[in-house]
């Protein structure tokens, strides 16, 4: 970055993708792409830009995770795991740099009306509590400007669910998410 004289005030790691379906038949190329984009690129871009922010004593990063981060989700297993990584990584980085003038915010949107679901193969009936991209962006930028974080979850009900999932046994939690995201029972029988 120094050679190219590039400095960034605010890095937003937004690009990400998901893929719905049973893990055993997931496309290997898609699996790799998801890890590369949701995890590897986000980590490397953060690593690349934070040093110049520290040098200048200002700057920040907004990482886009998801409410999928707060519980394992059958049939979206890898996506949810990549987002859990993003939350953990971002909160730790926030802890490292919060006293050095660098802001790190991990924004967790719930379902948002973008092309995400159609690209990921997620049926419309599984899109609960949808928000518009504008609402999520406004919320995220306000949280960033107000020094919120390390994590900001969009939407009151999403925040309640994120907290609630932490308090229930994990077996039960996965049964719930299996019920919400799994195929209809008759579809499971025919497969
Ligand atoms: N929509 C939701 O319900 C929802 C909920 C929670 C979190 N999120 C997260 O929000 C972020 C933005 O997603 P979105 O909802 O805006 O979905 P989207 O409409 O599908 O947009 C995805 C973005 O990622 C970029 N992208 C996809 N594959 C890429 C690749 N291999 N290399 C570089 N860029 C790539 C796309 O660029 P191109 O347009 O050039 O392809 C696009 O800008 C993602 O991290 C997603 O996980 C979304």
Coordinates of N, CA and C and ligand atoms in Angstrom, one line a residue:
X1 N 0.8 -1.2 0.0 CA 0.0 0.0 0.0 C 0.9 1.3 0.0
X2 N 2.0 1.2 0.7 CA 2.9 2.4 0.8 C 3.4 2.7 -0.5
X3 N 3.9 1.6 -1.3 CA 4.5 1.8 -2.6 C 3.5 2.5 -3.5
X4 N 2.3 2.2 -3.4 CA 1.3 2.8 -4.3 C 0.7 4.1 -3.6
X5 N 1.2 4.5 -2.5 CA 0.7 5.6 -1.8 C -0.8 5.6 -1.6
X6 N -1.3 4.4 -1.2 CA -2.7 4.3 -0.9 C -3.0 4.3 0.5
X7 N -3.9 5.1 0.9 CA -4.4 5.1 2.3 C -5.9 5.1 2.3
X8 N -6.5 4.5 3.3 CA -7.9 4.4 3.3 C -8.4 4.8 4.7
X9 N -9.4 5.7 4.7 CA -9.9 6.1 6.0 C -10.9 5.1 6.6
X10 N -11.7 4.5 5.7 CA -12.7 3.6 6.2 C -12.7 2.4 5.3
X11 N -12.4 1.2 5.8 CA -12.4 0.0 5.0 C -13.7 -0.7 5.3
X12 N -14.5 -1.0 4.3 CA -15.8 -1.7 4.5 C -15.7 -3.1 3.8
X13 N -15.6 -4.1 4.6 CA -15.5 -5.4 4.0 C -16.9 -6.0 3.8
X14 N -17.5 -5.7 2.7 CA -18.9 -6.0 2.5 C -19.2 -7.2 1.6
X15 N -18.3 -7.4 0.7 CA -18.5 -8.5 -0.3 C -18.6 -9.9 0.4
X16 N -19.6 -10.6 0.1 CA -19.8 -11.9 0.7 C -20.8 -12.7 -0.1
X17 N -20.8 -14.0 0.1 CA -21.8 -14.9 -0.5 C -22.1 -16.1 0.3
X18 N -23.3 -16.6 0.0 CA -23.7 -17.8 0.7 C -24.2 -18.9 -0.3
X19 N -24.4 -20.1 0.2 CA -24.9 -21.1 -0.6 C -25.8 -22.1 0.2
X20 N -27.0 -22.2 -0.2 CA -28.0 -23.1 0.5 C -27.9 -24.5 0.0
X21 N -28.0 -25.5 1.0 CA -28.1 -26.9 0.5 C -27.3 -27.8 1.4
X22 N -27.5 -29.1 1.3 CA -26.7 -30.1 2.1 C -25.2 -30.0 1.8
X23 N -24.4 -30.0 2.8 CA -23.0 -29.8 2.7 C -22.3 -30.8 1.8
X24 N -22.8 -32.1 1.9 CA -22.1 -33.2 1.2 C -22.1 -33.1 -0.3
X25 N -23.1 -32.3 -0.8 CA -23.2 -32.2 -2.3 C -22.9 -30.7 -2.7
X26 N -22.3 -29.9 -1.8 CA -22.0 -28.5 -2.2 C -20.9 -28.5 -3.2
X27 N -20.9 -27.6 -4.1 CA -19.9 -27.5 -5.1 C -18.6 -27.1 -4.5
X28 N -17.6 -27.8 -4.7 CA -16.2 -27.6 -4.1 C -15.8 -26.2 -4.5
X29 N -16.0 -25.8 -5.7 CA -15.6 -24.4 -6.2 C -16.3 -23.3 -5.4
X30 N -17.6 -23.6 -5.1 CA -18.3 -22.6 -4.4 C -17.9 -22.5 -2.9
X31 N -17.5 -23.7 -2.4 CA -17.0 -23.8 -1.0 C -15.8 -23.0 -0.9
X32 N -14.9 -23.2 -1.9 CA -13.6 -22.4 -1.8 C -13.8 -20.9 -2.0
X33 N -14.7 -20.6 -2.9 CA -15.0 -19.2 -3.1 C -15.5 -18.5 -1.9
X34 N -16.4 -19.2 -1.2 CA -17.0 -18.6 0.0 C -15.9 -18.4 1.1
X35 N -15.1 -19.4 1.3 CA -14.0 -19.2 2.3 C -13.1 -18.0 1.9
X36 N -12.7 -18.0 0.6 CA -11.8 -17.0 0.1 C -12.4 -15.6 0.3
X37 N -13.7 -15.5 0.0 CA -14.3 -14.1 0.0 C -14.8 -13.7 1.4
X38 N -15.5 -14.6 2.1 CA -16.0 -14.2 3.4 C -15.0 -14.2 4.5
X39 N -13.9 -15.0 4.3 CA -12.9 -15.1 5.4 C -11.6 -14.5 4.9
X40 N -11.0 -15.1 3.9 CA -9.6 -14.8 3.6 C -9.4 -13.4 3.1
X41 N -10.3 -12.9 2.2 CA -10.1 -11.5 1.7 C -10.4 -10.5 2.8
X42 N -11.3 -10.8 3.6 CA -11.7 -9.9 4.7 C -10.5 -9.8 5.7
X43 N -9.9 -10.9 6.0 CA -8.7 -10.9 6.9 C -7.5 -10.1 6.3
X44 N -7.3 -10.5 5.0 CA -6.1 -9.9 4.4 C -6.2 -8.4 4.1
X45 N -7.4 -8.0 3.7 CA -7.6 -6.5 3.5 C -7.5 -5.8 4.9
X46 N -8.0 -6.4 5.9 CA -7.9 -5.8 7.2 C -6.4 -5.6 7.6
X47 N -5.7 -6.7 7.4 CA -4.2 -6.7 7.7 C -3.5 -5.7 6.9
X48 N -3.9 -5.5 5.6 CA -3.2 -4.6 4.7 C -3.4 -3.1 5.1
X49 N -4.6 -2.8 5.5 CA -4.9 -1.4 5.7 C -4.8 -0.9 7.1
X50 N -4.8 -1.8 8.1 CA -4.7 -1.3 9.5 C -3.4 -0.6 9.8
X51 N -2.3 -1.1 9.3 CA -1.0 -0.4 9.7 C -1.0 1.1 9.3
X52 N -1.4 1.5 8.1 CA -1.4 2.9 7.8 C -2.4 3.7 8.6
X53 N -3.5 3.0 9.0 CA -4.4 3.7 9.9 C -3.8 4.0 11.3
X54 N -3.0 3.0 11.7 CA -2.3 3.2 13.0 C -1.3 4.3 12.9
X55 N -0.6 4.3 11.8 CA 0.4 5.4 11.6 C -0.2 6.8 11.7
X56 N -1.4 6.9 11.0 CA -2.0 8.2 11.0 C -2.9 8.5 12.2
X57 N -3.0 7.4 13.0 CA -3.8 7.6 14.3 C -5.3 7.8 14.1
X58 N -5.7 7.4 12.9 CA -7.2 7.4 12.7 C -7.5 6.4 11.5
X59 N -8.8 6.1 11.5 CA -9.3 5.2 10.4 C -10.1 4.1 11.1
X60 N -10.7 3.3 10.2 CA -11.6 2.3 10.8 C -12.0 1.3 9.8
X61 N -12.6 0.2 10.3 CA -13.0 -0.9 9.5 C -14.4 -1.3 9.9
X62 N -15.3 -1.5 8.9 CA -16.6 -2.1 9.1 C -16.6 -3.4 8.5
X63 N -16.8 -4.4 9.3 CA -16.9 -5.8 8.7 C -18.3 -6.2 8.6
X64 N -18.8 -6.7 7.5 CA -20.1 -7.1 7.4 C -20.2 -8.6 7.7
X65 N -20.8 -8.9 8.9 CA -21.0 -10.3 9.2 C -22.5 -10.6 8.9
X66 N -23.2 -11.2 9.9 CA -24.6 -11.5 9.7 C -25.2 -12.0 11.0
X67 N -26.5 -12.0 11.1 CA -27.1 -12.7 12.3 C -26.9 -14.2 12.2
X68 N -26.5 -14.7 11.0 CA -26.2 -16.1 10.8 C -25.0 -16.5 11.7
X69 N -24.3 -15.5 12.1 CA -23.1 -15.8 12.9 C -23.4 -16.3 14.3
X70 N -24.6 -16.1 14.8 CA -24.8 -16.4 16.2 C -25.3 -17.8 16.5
X71 N -25.5 -18.6 15.5 CA -26.0 -20.0 15.7 C -25.6 -20.8 14.5
X72 N -25.2 -22.1 14.7 CA -25.0 -22.9 13.5 C -26.3 -23.1 12.8
X73 N -26.2 -23.1 11.4 CA -27.4 -23.2 10.6 C -27.3 -24.4 9.6
X74 N -28.0 -25.5 9.9 CA -28.0 -26.6 9.0 C -28.4 -26.1 7.6
X75 N -27.8 -26.6 6.6 CA -28.1 -26.3 5.2 C -27.5 -24.9 4.8
X76 N -27.0 -24.2 5.8 CA -26.2 -22.9 5.5 C -25.0 -23.0 6.3
X77 N -24.5 -24.2 6.5 CA -23.5 -24.5 7.6 C -22.2 -23.7 7.3
X78 N -21.7 -23.7 6.1 CA -20.4 -23.0 5.9 C -20.6 -21.5 6.0
X79 N -21.7 -21.0 5.4 CA -22.0 -19.5 5.5 C -22.0 -19.1 6.9
X80 N -22.8 -19.8 7.7 CA -23.0 -19.3 9.1 C -21.6 -19.4 9.8
X81 N -20.8 -20.4 9.5 CA -19.5 -20.6 10.2 C -18.5 -19.5 9.7
X82 N -18.6 -19.1 8.4 CA -17.7 -18.0 8.0 C -18.1 -16.7 8.7
X83 N -19.4 -16.5 9.0 CA -19.8 -15.2 9.6 C -19.5 -15.3 11.1
X84 N -19.5 -16.5 11.7 CA -19.1 -16.6 13.1 C -17.6 -16.2 13.2
X85 N -16.9 -16.7 12.2 CA -15.4 -16.3 12.2 C -15.3 -14.8 12.2
X86 N -16.1 -14.1 11.3 CA -16.0 -12.7 11.1 C -16.3 -12.0 12.5
X87 N -17.3 -12.4 13.2 CA -17.6 -11.8 14.5 C -16.4 -11.9 15.4
X88 N -16.0 -13.2 15.6 CA -14.9 -13.4 16.5 C -13.6 -12.6 16.2
X89 N -13.2 -12.7 14.9 CA -12.0 -12.0 14.5 C -12.2 -10.5 14.7
X90 N -13.3 -9.9 14.3 CA -13.5 -8.5 14.4 C -13.6 -8.0 15.8
X91 N -14.2 -8.7 16.7 CA -14.3 -8.3 18.1 C -12.9 -8.3 18.7
X92 N -12.1 -9.3 18.3 CA -10.7 -9.3 18.9 C -9.9 -8.2 18.3
X93 N -10.0 -7.9 17.1 CA -9.3 -6.8 16.5 C -9.7 -5.4 17.1
X94 N -11.0 -5.3 17.3 CA -11.6 -4.1 18.0 C -10.8 -4.0 19.4
X95 N -10.7 -5.1 20.1 CA -10.1 -5.1 21.4 C -8.6 -4.6 21.3
X96 N -7.9 -5.0 20.2 CA -6.5 -4.7 20.1 C -6.3 -3.2 19.8
X97 N -7.2 -2.6 19.0 CA -6.9 -1.2 18.5 C -7.8 -0.1 19.0
X98 N -8.8 -0.5 19.9 CA -9.8 0.6 20.3 C -9.1 1.7 21.0
X99 N -7.9 1.5 21.6 CA -7.2 2.6 22.3 C -6.2 3.3 21.5
X100 N -6.2 2.9 20.2 CA -5.2 3.5 19.3 C -5.8 4.3 18.2
X101 N -7.0 4.7 18.4 CA -7.7 5.6 17.5 C -8.3 4.9 16.3
X102 N -8.3 3.6 16.3 CA -8.9 2.8 15.1 C -10.3 2.3 15.5
X103 N -11.3 2.5 14.7 CA -12.6 2.0 15.0 C -12.8 0.7 14.2
X104 N -13.3 -0.3 14.9 CA -13.7 -1.5 14.2 C -15.1 -1.9 14.6
X105 N -15.9 -2.0 13.6 CA -17.3 -2.3 13.9 C -17.7 -3.6 13.1
X106 N -18.3 -4.5 13.7 CA -18.8 -5.7 13.0 C -20.3 -5.6 12.9
X107 N -20.8 -5.3 11.7 CA -22.2 -5.1 11.5 C -22.9 -6.4 11.1
X108 N -23.9 -6.8 11.9 CA -24.6 -8.0 11.6 C -26.0 -7.7 11.1
X109 N -26.2 -7.7 9.8 CA -27.6 -7.5 9.3 C -28.3 -8.9 9.5
X110 N -29.7 -8.8 9.6 CA -30.5 -9.9 9.4 C -30.8 -10.0 7.9
X111 N -31.9 -10.7 7.6 CA -32.3 -10.7 6.2 C -32.5 -9.3 5.6
X112 N -31.9 -9.1 4.5 CA -31.9 -7.8 3.8 C -32.3 -8.1 2.4
X113 N -33.1 -7.2 1.8 CA -33.6 -7.4 0.5 C -32.6 -7.0 -0.6
X114 N -31.7 -7.9 -0.9 CA -30.7 -7.7 -1.9 C -30.7 -9.0 -2.8
X115 N -29.7 -9.1 -3.6 CA -29.7 -10.3 -4.5 C -29.1 -11.5 -3.8
X116 N -28.8 -11.3 -2.5 CA -28.1 -12.4 -1.7 C -28.8 -13.7 -1.8
X117 N -30.1 -13.7 -1.4 CA -30.9 -14.9 -1.3 C -31.0 -15.7 -2.6
X118 N -31.3 -14.9 -3.7 CA -31.5 -15.6 -5.0 C -30.2 -16.2 -5.4
X119 N -29.1 -15.5 -5.2 CA -27.7 -16.0 -5.6 C -27.4 -17.3 -4.7
X120 N -27.8 -17.3 -3.5 CA -27.5 -18.4 -2.6 C -28.4 -19.5 -2.7
X121 N -29.5 -19.4 -3.4 CA -30.5 -20.4 -3.6 C -31.4 -20.6 -2.3
X122 N -31.6 -19.5 -1.7 CA -32.5 -19.5 -0.5 C -33.9 -19.1 -0.9
X123 N -34.9 -20.0 -0.5 CA -36.3 -19.8 -0.9 C -36.8 -18.5 -0.2
X124 N -37.8 -17.9 -0.9 CA -38.4 -16.6 -0.4 C -39.0 -16.9 1.0
X125 N -39.6 -18.1 1.2 CA -40.3 -18.3 2.5 C -39.4 -18.3 3.7
X126 N -38.1 -18.4 3.4 CA -37.1 -18.5 4.5 C -36.6 -17.1 4.8
X127 N -37.1 -16.1 4.2 CA -36.6 -14.7 4.4 C -37.4 -14.1 5.5
X128 N -37.0 -14.2 6.8 CA -37.8 -13.7 7.9 C -37.4 -12.2 8.1
X129 N -38.3 -11.4 8.6 CA -38.0 -10.1 9.1 C -37.1 -9.3 8.1
X130 N -37.5 -9.2 6.9 CA -36.6 -8.5 5.9 C -36.5 -7.0 6.2
X131 N -35.3 -6.5 5.9 CA -35.0 -5.0 6.0 C -34.6 -4.6 4.6
X132 N -34.6 -3.3 4.4 CA -34.1 -2.8 3.2 C -32.6 -2.5 3.3
X133 N -31.8 -2.5 2.2 CA -30.4 -2.2 2.3 C -30.1 -0.8 2.9
X134 N -31.0 0.1 2.6 CA -30.8 1.5 3.1 C -30.9 1.6 4.6
X135 N -31.9 0.8 5.1 CA -32.1 0.8 6.6 C -30.8 0.2 7.3
X136 N -30.3 -0.8 6.7 CA -29.1 -1.5 7.3 C -27.9 -0.6 7.2
X137 N -27.7 0.0 6.1 CA -26.6 0.9 5.9 C -26.6 2.1 6.8
X138 N -27.8 2.7 6.9 CA -28.0 3.9 7.9 C -27.6 3.5 9.3
X139 N -28.2 2.3 9.7 CA -27.9 1.8 11.0 C -26.4 1.5 11.2
X140 N -25.8 0.9 10.3 CA -24.3 0.6 10.4 C -23.5 1.8 10.5
X141 N -23.8 2.8 9.6 CA -22.9 4.0 9.6 C -23.1 4.8 10.9
X142 N -24.4 4.9 11.4 CA -24.7 5.5 12.7 C -23.9 4.9 13.8
X143 N -24.0 3.5 13.8 CA -23.3 2.8 14.9 C -21.8 3.1 14.8
X144 N -21.2 3.1 13.6 CA -19.8 3.4 13.4 C -19.4 4.8 13.9
X145 N -20.2 5.7 13.5 CA -19.9 7.1 13.8 C -20.1 7.4 15.3
X146 N -21.0 6.6 16.0 CA -21.2 6.8 17.4 C -20.2 6.0 18.2
X147 N -19.3 5.3 17.6 CA -18.3 4.5 18.3 C -18.9 3.2 18.9
X148 N -20.0 2.8 18.2 CA -20.6 1.6 18.7 C -19.8 0.3 18.5
X149 N -20.2 -0.8 19.0 CA -19.5 -2.0 18.7 C -19.0 -2.6 20.0
X150 N -18.2 -3.7 19.9 CA -17.6 -4.2 18.6 C -18.6 -4.7 17.6
X151 N -19.8 -5.1 18.1 CA -20.7 -5.7 17.2 C -22.0 -5.0 17.2
X152 N -22.6 -4.7 16.1 CA -23.9 -4.1 16.1 C -24.9 -5.0 15.2
X153 N -25.9 -5.4 15.9 CA -26.9 -6.3 15.2 C -28.1 -5.4 14.8
X154 N -28.4 -5.5 13.5 CA -29.5 -4.7 13.0 C -30.9 -5.3 13.4
X155 N -31.8 -4.5 14.0 CA -33.1 -4.9 14.3 C -33.3 -5.4 15.7
X156 N -34.4 -4.9 16.3 CA -34.7 -5.3 17.7 C -34.8 -6.8 17.9
X157 N -35.7 -7.4 17.0 CA -36.0 -8.8 17.1 C -34.7 -9.7 16.8
X158 N -33.9 -9.2 15.9 CA -32.7 -9.9 15.6 C -31.7 -9.9 16.8
X159 N -31.7 -8.7 17.5 CA -30.9 -8.6 18.7 C -31.4 -9.6 19.8
X160 N -32.7 -9.7 20.0 CA -33.3 -10.6 21.0 C -32.9 -12.0 20.6
X161 N -33.0 -12.4 19.3 CA -32.7 -13.7 18.9 C -31.3 -14.0 19.1
X162 N -30.4 -13.1 18.8 CA -29.0 -13.3 18.9 C -28.6 -13.6 20.4
X163 N -29.3 -12.8 21.3 CA -29.0 -13.0 22.7 C -29.6 -14.3 23.2
X164 N -30.9 -14.6 22.7 CA -31.6 -15.8 23.2 C -30.8 -17.1 22.8
X165 N -30.3 -17.1 21.6 CA -29.6 -18.3 21.2 C -28.4 -18.7 22.1
X166 N -27.8 -17.6 22.7 CA -26.7 -17.9 23.6 C -27.1 -18.6 24.8
X167 N -28.4 -18.5 25.2 CA -28.8 -19.0 26.5 C -29.4 -20.4 26.4
X168 N -29.6 -20.9 25.2 CA -30.2 -22.2 25.2 C -29.2 -23.3 24.8
X169 N -29.5 -24.6 25.2 CA -28.5 -25.6 24.8 C -28.3 -25.7 23.3
X170 N -27.1 -26.0 22.9 CA -26.8 -26.0 21.5 C -27.5 -27.0 20.7
X171 N -27.8 -28.2 21.3 CA -28.6 -29.2 20.6 C -30.0 -28.6 20.2
X172 N -30.6 -27.9 21.2 CA -31.9 -27.3 20.9 C -31.8 -26.2 19.9
X173 N -30.7 -25.4 20.0 CA -30.5 -24.3 19.1 C -30.4 -24.9 17.6
X174 N -29.7 -25.9 17.4 CA -29.5 -26.5 16.1 C -30.8 -27.1 15.6
X175 N -31.6 -27.7 16.5 CA -32.9 -28.2 16.1 C -33.8 -27.1 15.6
X176 N -33.7 -26.0 16.3 CA -34.6 -24.8 15.9 C -34.1 -24.3 14.5
X177 N -32.9 -24.1 14.3 CA -32.4 -23.6 13.0 C -32.6 -24.6 11.9
X178 N -32.6 -25.9 12.3 CA -32.9 -26.9 11.3 C -34.3 -26.8 10.9
X179 N -35.2 -26.6 11.8 CA -36.6 -26.4 11.5 C -36.9 -25.2 10.7
X180 N -36.1 -24.1 11.0 CA -36.3 -22.9 10.2 C -35.8 -22.9 8.8
X181 N -34.6 -23.6 8.7 CA -33.9 -23.5 7.4 C -33.9 -24.8 6.6
X182 N -34.2 -25.9 7.3 CA -34.1 -27.2 6.6 C -35.2 -27.3 5.6
X183 N -35.1 -28.3 4.7 CA -36.1 -28.5 3.7 C -37.4 -29.0 4.4
X184 N -38.5 -28.8 3.7 CA -39.8 -29.3 4.3 C -39.7 -30.8 4.6
X185 N -40.3 -31.3 5.6 CA -40.2 -32.7 6.0 C -40.5 -33.7 4.8
X186 N -41.5 -33.4 3.9 CA -41.8 -34.3 2.8 C -40.7 -34.3 1.8
X187 N -40.0 -33.1 1.6 CA -38.9 -33.0 0.7 C -37.7 -33.9 1.2
X188 N -37.5 -33.9 2.6 CA -36.5 -34.7 3.2 C -36.7 -36.2 2.9
X189 N -38.0 -36.6 3.1 CA -38.3 -38.0 2.9 C -38.0 -38.5 1.5
X190 N -38.3 -37.6 0.5 CA -38.2 -38.1 -0.9 C -36.7 -38.1 -1.3
X191 N -35.8 -37.4 -0.6 CA -34.4 -37.3 -1.0 C -33.7 -38.6 -0.6
Ligands
LIG1 N1 -28.8 -9.9 2.2 C1 -28.9 -10.5 3.3 O1 -30.0 -11.0 3.8 C2 -27.7 -10.5 4.2 C3 -27.9 -10.7 5.6 C4 -26.8 -10.7 6.4 C5 -25.5 -10.4 5.9 N2 -25.3 -10.2 4.6 C6 -24.0 -9.9 4.1 O2 -24.0 -8.6 3.5 C7 -22.9 -8.6 2.5 C8 -23.4 -8.0 1.2 O3 -24.3 -8.9 0.6 P1 -25.6 -8.5 -0.1 O4 -26.8 -8.8 0.7 O5 -25.4 -7.1 -0.7 O6 -25.6 -9.5 -1.3 P2 -25.5 -9.4 -2.9 O7 -26.5 -8.4 -3.4 O8 -25.4 -10.7 -3.4 O9 -24.0 -8.6 -3.1 C9 -22.9 -9.4 -2.8 C10 -21.7 -8.5 -3.1 O10 -20.5 -9.3 -3.0 C11 -19.7 -9.2 -4.2 N3 -19.1 -10.5 -4.5 C12 -19.7 -11.7 -4.7 N4 -18.8 -12.6 -5.0 C13 -17.6 -12.0 -5.1 C14 -16.3 -12.4 -5.4 N5 -16.0 -13.7 -5.7 N6 -15.3 -11.5 -5.4 C15 -15.6 -10.2 -5.1 N7 -16.8 -9.7 -4.8 C16 -17.8 -10.6 -4.8 C17 -20.7 -8.8 -5.2 O11 -20.1 -8.1 -6.3 P3 -20.7 -8.2 -7.8 O12 -21.9 -7.4 -7.7 O13 -19.6 -7.5 -8.6 O14 -20.9 -9.6 -8.1 C18 -21.7 -7.9 -4.5 O15 -21.1 -6.6 -4.4 C19 -22.4 -10.0 2.4 O16 -21.2 -10.1 3.2 C20 -23.5 -10.9 3.0 O17 -23.0 -12.1 3.6 C21 -26.4 -10.2 3.7

